[in-house]
Amino acid sequence: MKIDRRNMLRNMFALAAVLTFPRFLFAARPDTAFAATSADKAIADLLGDGTPADSSAIQMKIPDIAENGAVVPVTVSTELENVESISIVVDNNPTPLAASFDMGPKLLATVSVRIKMGQSSPVRAIVKAGGKLYSTTKEVKVTIGGCGG
Amino acid sequence: MNRSISFLSLFVLGFGVGTVAHADPEADRLALVNYYQQRYPNVDLQEYANGLYAFDEVAREQWIEMEDFPPYEIGMEEGEEYFNTPFANGKGYADCFENGGIGIRQNFPYFDATLGEVVTLELAINQCRETNGEEPLPYLDGELVAVSAYMAYTSRGSTTNVNIPTQDPRALQAYESGKEFYYARRGQLNFACASCHAQSAGLSLRADRLSAALGQTTHWPVYRSSWGEIGSLHKRFRECNVQVRARPFEAQSLEYRNLEYFLTYMSNGLQLNGPASRR
Amino acid sequence: MGKPIKIRAKLKGDIAEVKALMPHDMESGLRRNPETDELVPAHYITVVNVEHNGEAIMQAYWGPAVSKNPYVAFSIKNAAVGDVIKISWTDNQDDSSETEATLK
Amino acid sequence: MRLFFLILIVIFFAACGGAPDEESVAAVAPPQEVSETPTVSTERSTSYEVAYADALAAIQRATAKGHAWTTSDQLIKDAAEAAQNGDSALAISLADEARIHADLASIQADREALTWRDNVITQ
């Protein structure tokens, strides 16, 4: 293979780009994890084996009693370093994996989203940081409205 | 028997006419204000414009979170576009309303002396369309409600100020009909609007906190999470009627317009804060 | 082409707080049409991408359990006035949308 | 079973309506005559045609008073469907039930016309 100057330059630029943004490469959507009907399988499909360790370094803000199961606001934040992803799993939903965020290094480790809950359920926030899994869980009650439907 | 019938009709007639002649909307409103202030001394009057969130801390937090980026903005912005798109004849909504339709939500509903009926904003929007040769739009949701949402938005912060021309007995009759609608039990469940929203406001019905009769009109149209879109006050009237298993009236029927007239009067003095999001 | 995304970004120091609302039905595929009683086909956003000045900074994968008209909020470090934030989505029916916002 | 259901509805209605016994229903009886509200008959109709026509008339009376119930609307629809499917026994039961609901709705309307003011917050 002949290395001319132009190719050389191009390679140097490519290398520089990789060095500047070293970690953030996107994967494809983990479709099997989203299709999984149990929380444990969804988590295993999404993040690989290994039970997430309970961590007090994750804060999940979610109501104890959801006003409407169709719109439950969730915010997950963490002080953990080198956060790679934040995922939200609703155990009792038909397919428990609700959302997963691949977090680039330029983001603060916090994300908010509104999710649907079919019924009362534990909700887990799972953070992958430095190659390890951490989680926190909260029980959320979904009530049947008398008027609001 | 005959005597009892005539006695009864006399009674009904006398009762009906007498009360309309002596109907005192302001006394009704003050009674409600007084009632709630005694019952919930810690709830500021203006807070009633926020419905059940005046009472329910848990729900309120979620609502405030929703307000971070409220989903009604989607419909409201569509409404602004519709509002500014001219009709086929080159005119537009702005030509039908005072001040080009901006900041005038608080003037509705009003009693139209010529028509002899209560006119709501939604009715006026369709009147505007028909005057300009456009098809009237459905009243429950969609384009008309979006226009209404935009117009409500331009009126935020104005004060509800329904003015009932008390010298016009027809206006008082309309008010009184609306009041009767609110307080009469209906449907298989035998509930009046008031059964839930007057004496029971702030209490729970199954999992729901009930909003008060005060402030029920300030914030329409509303994006209800259960609807997944913005809808009109009359859509909610219909839904409430169906929930007690009463056959609902058509949106913008005389019955519902009179109800809106009464109910909006009860909110006089409260700030307009529509459109809004609710559970 | 899906509806445009509504983006609101606020600069606090050098942190950009970004909030976005995406008009989308997010049909789960489990809901029945109340009139016909037929299942409404699943139609939901599957992937969301965020770029900051052309650089990918986040990718979200969603299922049908994200609420109708999805809302998402996140914060970008080392942001400045004039920076461009681009958010885009694709859904399970290969529809897509993208919108840019400039930090002020 | 259906009769039991009916009785339950009547009891529920009475309990919620503040019309706890027959006496208080009787108390609003005169306006029923004025406005031709029938008393509620739980007798079974002899034919579907009669049952249906009576139910329809009862629903129209309740509608005219602005107090129709969704339950009678649904029941009469179900009755027509049963009749179409050739189940005339069921069709008669459903139509009778629709009529009873509609008659109760009319009684409610008459009672409320006289008593709604009792619910108004006045102080």
XYZ file of C-alpha atoms in Angstrom:
655
model
C 0.000 0.000 0.000
C 1.365 3.315 -1.077
C 1.204 6.117 1.409
C 1.130 9.509 -0.242
C 1.004 12.795 1.558
C -2.665 13.448 0.960
C -3.705 10.106 2.385
C -1.375 10.658 5.279
C -3.013 13.968 6.070
C -6.434 12.470 5.867
C -5.438 9.689 8.220
C -4.001 12.163 10.662
C -7.256 14.097 10.686
C -9.221 10.934 11.227
C -6.951 9.988 14.078
C -7.308 13.451 15.581
C -11.066 13.131 15.383
C -11.011 9.799 17.146
C -8.706 11.178 19.831
C -10.874 14.227 20.404
C -14.094 12.236 20.711
C -12.708 8.979 21.852
C -15.545 7.148 23.489
C -18.803 8.057 21.863
C -19.698 5.616 19.154
C -23.294 4.659 18.552
C -24.622 1.171 18.537
C -27.736 -0.020 16.745
C -31.083 0.006 18.563
C -31.209 -3.001 20.897
C -34.436 -4.395 19.435
C -34.395 -7.686 21.331
C -34.149 -5.852 24.643
C -37.182 -3.770 23.721
C -39.098 -6.910 22.752
C -38.287 -8.727 25.997
C -41.304 -9.308 28.240
C -39.433 -9.577 31.534
C -37.395 -6.843 33.120
C -34.422 -9.101 33.815
C -34.251 -10.340 30.246
C -34.581 -6.805 28.920
C -31.702 -5.657 31.101
C -29.549 -8.655 30.163
C -30.238 -8.133 26.443
C -29.553 -4.439 26.714
C -26.538 -4.283 28.987
C -25.173 -7.806 29.125
C -24.952 -10.129 32.078
C -24.209 -8.928 35.543
C -26.704 -7.726 38.092
C -26.747 -3.966 38.482
C -25.569 -2.948 41.944
C -27.912 -0.824 44.013
C -26.419 2.614 44.127
C -27.264 5.672 46.172
C -25.325 7.696 43.618
C -28.337 7.542 41.300
C -31.299 9.833 41.881
C -34.581 9.020 40.224
C -37.307 11.626 40.466
C -40.645 9.998 39.746
C -43.991 10.437 41.530
C -44.995 7.850 44.160
C -48.525 8.072 42.823
C -48.793 8.717 39.102
C -51.440 11.255 38.249
C -52.078 9.546 34.957
C -50.360 6.338 33.848
C -50.216 7.693 30.301
C -47.806 10.454 31.308
C -45.410 9.785 34.166
C -42.524 12.272 34.356
C -39.142 10.706 35.206
C -35.777 12.356 35.764
C -32.660 10.274 36.346
C -29.414 11.892 37.497
C -26.201 10.470 38.879
C -22.891 11.551 40.381
C -21.199 8.473 38.933
C -18.250 9.198 36.639
C -17.892 8.090 33.023
C -21.573 7.474 32.465
C -22.170 5.547 29.255
C -25.894 5.007 29.356
C -29.055 5.615 31.391
C -31.982 3.218 30.984
C -35.488 3.158 32.405
C -37.270 -0.131 33.006
C -40.888 -0.538 34.128
C -41.171 -4.098 35.451
C -44.913 -4.531 34.977
C -45.245 -3.024 31.516
C -45.881 -5.569 28.713
C -42.393 -4.822 27.434
C -40.502 -3.423 30.432
C -37.713 -1.501 28.692
C -39.113 1.999 28.207
C -36.091 3.992 27.088
C -32.329 3.859 26.989
C -30.040 6.831 26.493
C -26.470 6.485 25.277
C -24.803 9.424 26.961
C -21.859 11.098 25.263
C -19.130 12.647 27.419
C -20.322 16.159 26.615
C -23.568 15.609 28.509
C -24.254 16.082 32.174
C -25.381 12.772 33.650
C -29.055 13.666 33.792
C -32.010 12.999 31.544
C -35.778 13.583 31.780
C -38.522 11.829 29.862
C -42.255 11.095 30.243
C -43.310 7.464 30.154
C -46.440 5.306 30.103
C -47.232 2.867 32.873
C -50.020 0.338 32.411
C -50.260 -0.446 36.121
C -48.474 0.011 39.448
C -44.925 -1.216 39.139
C -41.368 -0.944 40.342
C -39.479 1.421 38.072
C -35.741 0.934 37.727
C -33.150 3.415 36.593
C -30.042 1.600 35.409
C -26.816 3.461 34.815
C -23.835 2.017 33.009
C -20.724 3.861 34.136
C -17.085 2.893 33.674
C -18.208 -0.461 32.289
C -20.210 -1.331 35.412
C -23.948 -1.442 36.065
C -25.686 0.448 38.860
C -29.356 0.847 39.583
C -31.998 2.313 41.806
C -35.649 1.271 42.045
C -38.838 3.025 43.083
C -42.381 1.750 43.480
C -44.858 3.838 41.515
C -48.588 3.471 42.074
C -50.837 3.939 39.088
C -54.413 4.519 40.110
C -57.608 4.169 38.163
C -59.180 7.583 37.987
C -62.753 8.184 39.053
C -63.227 11.130 36.743
C -60.039 11.767 34.813
C -60.254 8.409 33.037
C -106.732 16.001 42.896
C -107.566 18.992 40.783
C -106.788 21.228 43.661
C -103.446 19.620 44.236
C -102.490 20.002 40.584
C -103.390 23.650 40.411
C -101.692 24.261 43.705
C -98.602 22.608 42.394
C -98.508 24.449 39.107
C -99.008 27.684 40.960
C -96.215 26.756 43.263
C -93.885 25.834 40.426
C -94.791 28.905 38.416
C -94.488 31.271 41.326
C -91.286 29.686 42.471
C -89.729 29.811 39.017
C -90.642 33.361 38.118
C -89.966 34.675 41.586
C -86.482 33.266 41.764
C -85.417 34.454 38.335
C -86.623 37.940 39.123
C -84.622 37.804 42.318
C -81.684 35.907 40.903
C -78.545 37.465 42.241
C -75.465 36.102 40.483
C -73.102 38.181 42.585
C -74.589 36.834 45.812
C -74.188 33.300 44.412
C -70.559 33.956 43.574
C -69.755 35.528 46.923
C -71.402 32.607 48.709
C -69.123 30.194 46.855
C -66.006 32.289 47.485
C -66.916 32.570 51.138
C -67.632 28.857 51.390
C -64.264 27.841 49.952
C -62.300 30.395 51.897
C -63.752 29.113 55.136
C -63.255 25.540 54.121
C -59.733 25.919 52.728
C -58.313 29.004 54.453
C -54.830 28.204 53.170
C -55.792 28.108 49.511
C -55.414 31.493 47.885
C -58.421 32.495 45.786
C -56.370 32.771 42.584
C -55.182 29.193 43.116
C -58.630 27.902 42.188
C -57.748 28.723 38.596
C -55.425 25.708 38.828
C -58.229 23.260 39.522
C -57.429 20.198 41.570
C -53.788 21.279 41.781
C -54.915 23.858 44.324
C -55.416 20.947 46.730
C -53.276 18.035 45.669
C -49.550 18.436 46.296
C -48.473 15.190 44.589
C -50.497 15.897 41.474
C -49.379 19.503 41.539
C -45.712 18.545 41.322
C -46.349 16.430 38.247
C -48.385 19.204 36.726
C -45.585 21.713 37.269
C -43.248 19.227 35.646
C -45.610 19.049 32.657
C -45.651 22.842 32.480
C -41.893 22.640 31.822
C -42.856 21.935 28.247
C -46.605 21.640 28.177
C -48.040 19.476 25.416
C -50.800 22.013 24.719
C -48.187 24.144 22.985
C -48.422 21.876 19.964
C -52.131 22.616 19.486
C -51.761 26.240 20.493
C -49.139 26.915 17.833
C -51.227 25.182 15.202
C -54.015 27.473 16.368
C -51.861 30.536 15.792
C -51.250 29.376 12.230
C -54.950 28.779 11.593
C -55.733 32.135 13.161
C -53.377 33.922 10.796
C -54.371 32.023 7.658
C -56.889 34.078 5.656
C -60.256 32.629 4.623
C -61.085 32.127 0.936
C -62.560 35.646 0.836
C -59.293 37.147 2.057
C -60.597 38.053 5.492
C -59.602 36.310 8.701
C -60.508 35.676 12.305
C -58.932 38.981 13.264
C -61.623 40.803 11.272
C -64.435 39.288 13.333
C -63.274 40.274 16.800
C -62.497 43.344 18.794
C -58.795 44.201 18.910
C -58.133 41.760 16.067
C -59.061 38.871 18.354
C -56.012 39.346 20.559
C -56.438 39.469 24.339
C -60.222 39.250 24.300
C -60.937 35.806 25.759
C -62.185 37.386 28.980
C -65.116 38.949 27.105
C -66.666 35.502 26.627
C -69.207 34.162 27.224
C -71.612 37.077 26.997
C -75.351 37.464 26.551
C -76.153 38.609 23.033
C -79.284 40.785 23.255
C -80.023 40.507 19.535
C -79.686 36.745 19.430
C -81.284 36.398 22.865
C -78.707 33.721 23.729
C -75.372 33.225 25.402
C -72.451 33.437 22.969
C -69.270 31.560 23.824
C -65.885 32.105 22.182
C -66.155 28.823 20.298
C -69.596 29.754 18.993
C -68.265 33.160 17.931
C -65.366 31.506 16.086
C -67.779 29.466 14.001
C -70.069 32.490 13.515
C -67.010 34.263 12.169
C -66.309 31.410 9.773
C -69.860 31.225 8.511
C -70.109 34.987 8.055
C -67.096 34.667 5.788
C -68.426 31.729 3.816
C -66.391 29.041 5.563
C -67.716 25.718 6.840
C -68.242 25.605 10.594
C -65.762 23.379 12.461
C -66.437 20.675 15.072
C -66.580 22.002 18.631
C -64.925 19.217 20.625
C -61.330 19.236 19.402
C -59.222 19.921 16.341
C -58.843 23.163 14.390
C -61.494 25.263 16.147
C -60.211 24.308 19.572
C -56.665 25.114 18.443
C -57.790 28.602 17.393
C -59.547 28.986 20.738
C -56.360 27.885 22.524
C -54.301 30.502 20.727
C -56.854 33.206 21.509
C -56.894 32.110 25.157
C -53.109 32.288 25.251
C -53.136 35.913 24.076
C -55.480 36.692 26.969
C -53.490 35.117 29.776
C -53.433 37.234 32.884
C -56.695 39.018 32.085
C -59.379 38.707 34.701
C -62.582 36.745 34.258
C -65.291 39.360 34.174
C -68.642 38.071 32.964
C -71.106 40.908 32.949
C -74.727 39.805 33.229
C -77.118 42.508 32.033
C -79.448 42.129 35.001
C -82.026 44.410 33.408
C -82.541 41.757 30.708
C -84.659 38.937 32.146
C -83.537 36.635 29.331
C -79.936 36.961 30.468
C -80.902 36.194 34.049
C -82.946 33.248 32.817
C -79.915 31.934 30.920
C -77.799 32.287 34.068
C -80.455 30.578 36.153
C -80.751 27.688 33.658
C -77.013 27.193 33.824
C -77.161 27.224 37.593
C -79.963 24.668 37.604
C -77.944 22.467 35.264
C -75.015 22.613 37.663
C -77.032 21.738 40.728
C -79.561 19.231 39.344
C -78.767 15.544 39.696
C -78.761 13.578 36.493
C -77.794 10.241 35.003
C -78.164 6.775 36.453
C -75.555 7.622 39.078
C -77.739 10.518 40.163
C -74.921 13.061 40.441
C -75.125 16.782 39.869
C -72.037 18.669 38.678
C -72.219 20.167 42.157
C -72.241 16.746 43.853
C -68.568 16.454 42.955
C -67.417 20.028 42.469
C -69.258 22.155 45.027
C -69.403 20.600 48.488
C -66.961 17.791 47.661
C -64.265 19.904 46.014
C -60.828 19.008 47.296
C -61.962 15.556 48.370
C -61.109 12.360 46.553
C -63.368 10.399 44.249
C -61.557 7.090 44.009
C -58.102 8.252 42.964
C -59.096 11.704 41.758
C -59.059 14.943 43.645
C -62.103 16.986 42.724
C -61.698 20.527 41.468
C -63.814 23.343 42.885
C -66.701 25.120 41.176
C -64.522 28.213 41.347
C -61.967 28.363 38.578
C -63.386 25.627 36.388
C -63.546 27.889 33.347
C -60.317 29.891 33.519
C -57.970 27.555 31.718
C -59.677 26.212 28.588
C -58.999 24.673 26.156
C -57.158 21.948 28.030
C -54.710 19.240 27.012
C -55.880 16.294 29.062
C -53.399 13.463 29.198
C -56.354 11.101 28.937
C -57.354 12.768 25.648
C -53.816 13.127 24.341
C -54.819 16.427 22.699
C -56.434 19.732 23.483
C -60.200 19.718 23.845
C -62.927 22.197 24.647
C -64.802 22.900 27.867
C -67.938 21.448 26.301
C -66.075 18.254 25.492
C -65.374 17.997 29.222
C -69.018 18.786 30.046
C -70.011 15.890 27.803
C -67.459 13.593 29.398
C -68.654 14.457 32.919
C -72.269 13.840 31.936
C -71.408 10.475 30.419
C -69.452 9.543 33.541
C -72.616 9.820 35.615
C -74.463 7.962 32.837
C -76.465 10.934 31.691
C -76.888 11.363 27.951
C -74.693 14.356 27.105
C -75.883 17.417 25.215
C -74.299 18.599 22.014
C -71.304 20.903 22.404
C -72.530 24.507 22.127
C -76.105 23.444 22.825
C -78.136 26.060 24.652
C -77.872 23.930 27.808
C -74.080 23.877 27.803
C -73.754 27.524 26.819
C -75.965 28.505 29.741
C -73.927 26.241 31.992
C -70.745 27.926 30.799
C -72.357 31.324 31.437
C -73.175 30.440 35.053
C -69.899 28.671 35.683
C -67.758 31.439 34.215
C -69.577 34.006 36.321
C -68.586 32.001 39.396
C -64.936 32.523 38.368
C -65.243 36.293 38.067
C -62.138 37.869 39.520
C -59.922 34.888 38.739
C -57.177 35.260 36.179
C -57.380 33.519 32.836
C -54.613 30.941 32.479
C -55.515 28.920 29.436
C -54.624 26.824 27.683
C -53.626 24.356 30.372
C -52.652 20.746 30.902
C -54.526 18.377 33.158
C -54.190 14.710 34.063
C -41.892 13.641 7.180
C -42.908 13.952 10.807
C -43.867 17.201 12.458
C -41.048 19.532 13.508
C -39.587 19.118 16.988
C -40.071 21.917 19.458
C -36.763 22.737 21.133
C -36.160 25.082 24.025
C -32.568 25.621 25.085
C -31.364 27.832 27.896
C -27.756 28.704 28.612
C -26.804 28.713 32.298
C -23.138 29.590 32.478
C -21.565 27.110 30.074
C -24.283 24.500 30.547
C -27.063 24.359 27.970
C -30.313 23.013 29.375
C -32.222 21.555 26.458
C -35.876 20.547 26.467
C -37.682 19.096 23.504
C -41.258 18.163 22.689
C -41.896 15.934 19.697
C -45.421 15.834 18.303
C -45.962 12.102 17.712
C -48.797 9.661 18.446
C -46.565 6.989 20.031
C -49.118 4.251 19.365
C -48.182 1.169 21.345
C -49.949 -1.268 19.039
C -51.963 -2.472 22.047
C -54.705 0.154 21.884
C -58.001 -0.527 20.170
C -59.853 1.992 18.073
C -62.969 2.637 20.180
C -65.200 2.762 17.083
C -63.994 -0.206 15.058
C -62.544 -2.196 17.974
C -59.533 -2.928 15.797
C -55.986 -2.670 17.104
C -54.331 0.583 16.133
C -51.002 -0.343 14.497
C -47.874 0.370 16.522
C -46.306 3.669 15.536
C -43.632 5.041 17.788
C -40.277 6.781 17.759
C -37.457 4.241 18.023
C -34.300 6.329 17.875
C -33.508 9.923 18.806
C -30.198 11.580 17.919
C -28.778 14.752 19.362
C -25.925 16.721 17.839
C -24.066 19.682 19.261
C -22.338 21.740 16.555
C -22.464 18.737 14.269
C -21.034 16.333 16.806
C -23.155 13.422 18.031
C -23.577 13.715 21.788
C -26.530 11.486 22.613
C -28.518 8.693 21.097
C -31.738 7.534 22.707
C -33.536 4.284 21.996
C -37.217 4.302 22.774
C -39.991 1.771 22.979
C -43.746 2.328 22.816
C -43.798 3.111 26.554
C -42.582 6.651 25.974
C -45.631 8.944 26.300
C -47.536 10.462 23.423
C -45.928 13.698 22.215
C -42.620 12.719 23.838
C -40.724 15.088 26.054
C -37.020 14.810 26.690
C -34.626 17.050 28.611
C -30.848 16.920 28.999
C -27.890 19.262 29.622
C -24.810 19.894 27.493
C -21.446 20.891 28.974
C -19.155 23.541 27.474
C -21.856 25.220 25.463
C -21.805 28.808 24.245
C -23.970 31.378 22.513
C -24.354 30.533 18.831
C -23.944 26.786 19.309
C -26.306 24.710 17.201
C -28.249 21.834 18.683
C -29.858 19.403 16.285
C -32.401 16.818 17.388
C -33.756 14.172 15.055
C -35.886 11.063 15.363
C -36.906 8.069 13.310
C -39.860 5.829 14.046
C -40.829 2.214 13.433
C -42.629 3.175 10.208
C -39.474 4.854 8.876
C -40.889 8.297 9.312
C -38.465 10.914 10.610
C -38.047 14.519 11.629
C -35.207 16.836 12.536
C -35.022 20.348 13.921
C -32.168 22.688 14.817
C -31.989 25.346 17.485
C -29.301 27.951 18.123
C -28.246 28.872 21.645
C -28.930 32.475 22.524
C -80.423 -12.535 37.350
C -81.613 -9.666 35.223
C -84.409 -8.900 37.650
C -81.898 -8.866 40.456
C -79.817 -6.389 38.493
C -82.849 -4.216 37.983
C -83.695 -4.207 41.648
C -80.126 -3.254 42.395
C -80.359 -0.320 40.042
C -83.581 0.843 41.611
C -82.080 0.556 45.072
C -78.965 2.410 43.965
C -81.031 5.114 42.402
C -83.137 5.496 45.487
C -80.150 5.518 47.793
C -78.261 8.180 45.882
C -81.260 10.249 44.975
C -82.159 11.167 48.475
C -85.458 9.440 47.799
C -84.916 6.586 50.171
C -88.406 5.143 50.344
C -91.623 4.952 48.453
C -93.087 7.708 50.526
C -90.757 10.327 49.187
C -91.267 9.098 45.631
C -94.970 9.516 46.328
C -94.286 13.010 47.545
C -93.241 14.053 44.060
C -96.069 12.078 42.480
C -98.328 15.029 41.641
C -95.894 16.608 39.151
C -95.530 13.180 37.608
C -99.188 13.421 36.723
C -98.849 16.974 35.526
C -96.061 15.996 33.173
C -97.445 12.530 32.535
C -94.518 10.689 34.020
C -95.626 7.124 34.466
C -94.953 5.288 37.629
C -92.313 2.661 37.074
C -93.847 -0.629 36.144
C -91.694 -3.729 36.370
C -94.277 -5.869 34.621
C -93.006 -7.822 31.665
C -94.321 -6.731 28.287
C -96.206 -9.273 26.244
C -94.533 -8.576 22.932
C -91.298 -7.055 21.766
C -93.110 -4.525 19.600
C -95.041 -3.207 22.581
C -91.983 -3.256 24.816
C -89.922 -1.400 22.237
C -92.553 1.244 21.525
C -93.080 1.846 25.243
C -89.350 2.112 25.842
C -88.939 4.542 22.969
C -91.767 6.698 24.292
C -90.303 6.636 27.794
C -86.900 7.662 26.451
C -88.495 10.499 24.527
C -90.194 11.717 27.700
C -86.911 11.710 29.588
C -85.190 13.431 26.668
C -87.819 16.160 26.602
C -87.042 16.825 30.254
C -83.338 17.041 29.443
C -82.530 14.107 31.695
C -82.040 11.064 29.476
C -79.713 8.356 30.724
C -77.076 6.661 28.612
C -78.111 3.345 30.133
C -81.544 3.347 28.498
C -79.975 4.394 25.190
C -77.663 1.398 25.351
C -80.356 -1.016 26.541
C -82.751 -0.170 23.731
C -79.934 -0.594 21.239
C -79.153 -3.997 22.729
C -82.857 -4.863 22.622
C -83.071 -4.088 18.920
C -79.995 -6.199 18.327
C -81.444 -9.130 20.278
C -84.676 -8.847 18.316
C -82.739 -8.893 15.087
C -80.963 -12.033 16.238
C -84.344 -13.630 16.869
C -84.008 -13.758 20.653
C -87.349 -12.169 21.441
C -87.352 -13.151 25.134
C -84.094 -11.283 25.666
C -85.254 -8.453 23.425
C -88.373 -7.962 25.557
C -86.347 -7.993 28.787
C -83.896 -5.451 27.437
C -86.581 -3.158 26.070
C -88.482 -3.319 29.367
C -85.288 -2.511 31.176
C -84.659 0.428 28.859
C -88.162 1.704 29.638
C -87.623 1.368 33.375
C -84.369 3.308 33.205
C -86.055 6.016 31.154
C -88.981 6.230 33.572
C -86.559 6.564 36.469
C -84.818 9.318 34.522
C -88.125 11.172 34.166
C -88.844 10.816 37.851
C -85.371 12.156 38.557
C -86.025 15.113 36.252
C -89.295 15.977 37.969
C -87.817 15.634 41.412
C -84.768 17.738 40.549
C -86.906 20.483 39.013
C -88.345 20.956 42.479
C -85.369 20.231 44.682
C -82.181 21.339 42.906
C -82.041 24.547 44.913
C -81.535 22.539 48.073
C -78.006 21.744 46.848
C -76.980 25.329 46.167
C -74.265 26.739 48.395
C -75.819 29.858 49.818
C -73.446 31.112 52.463
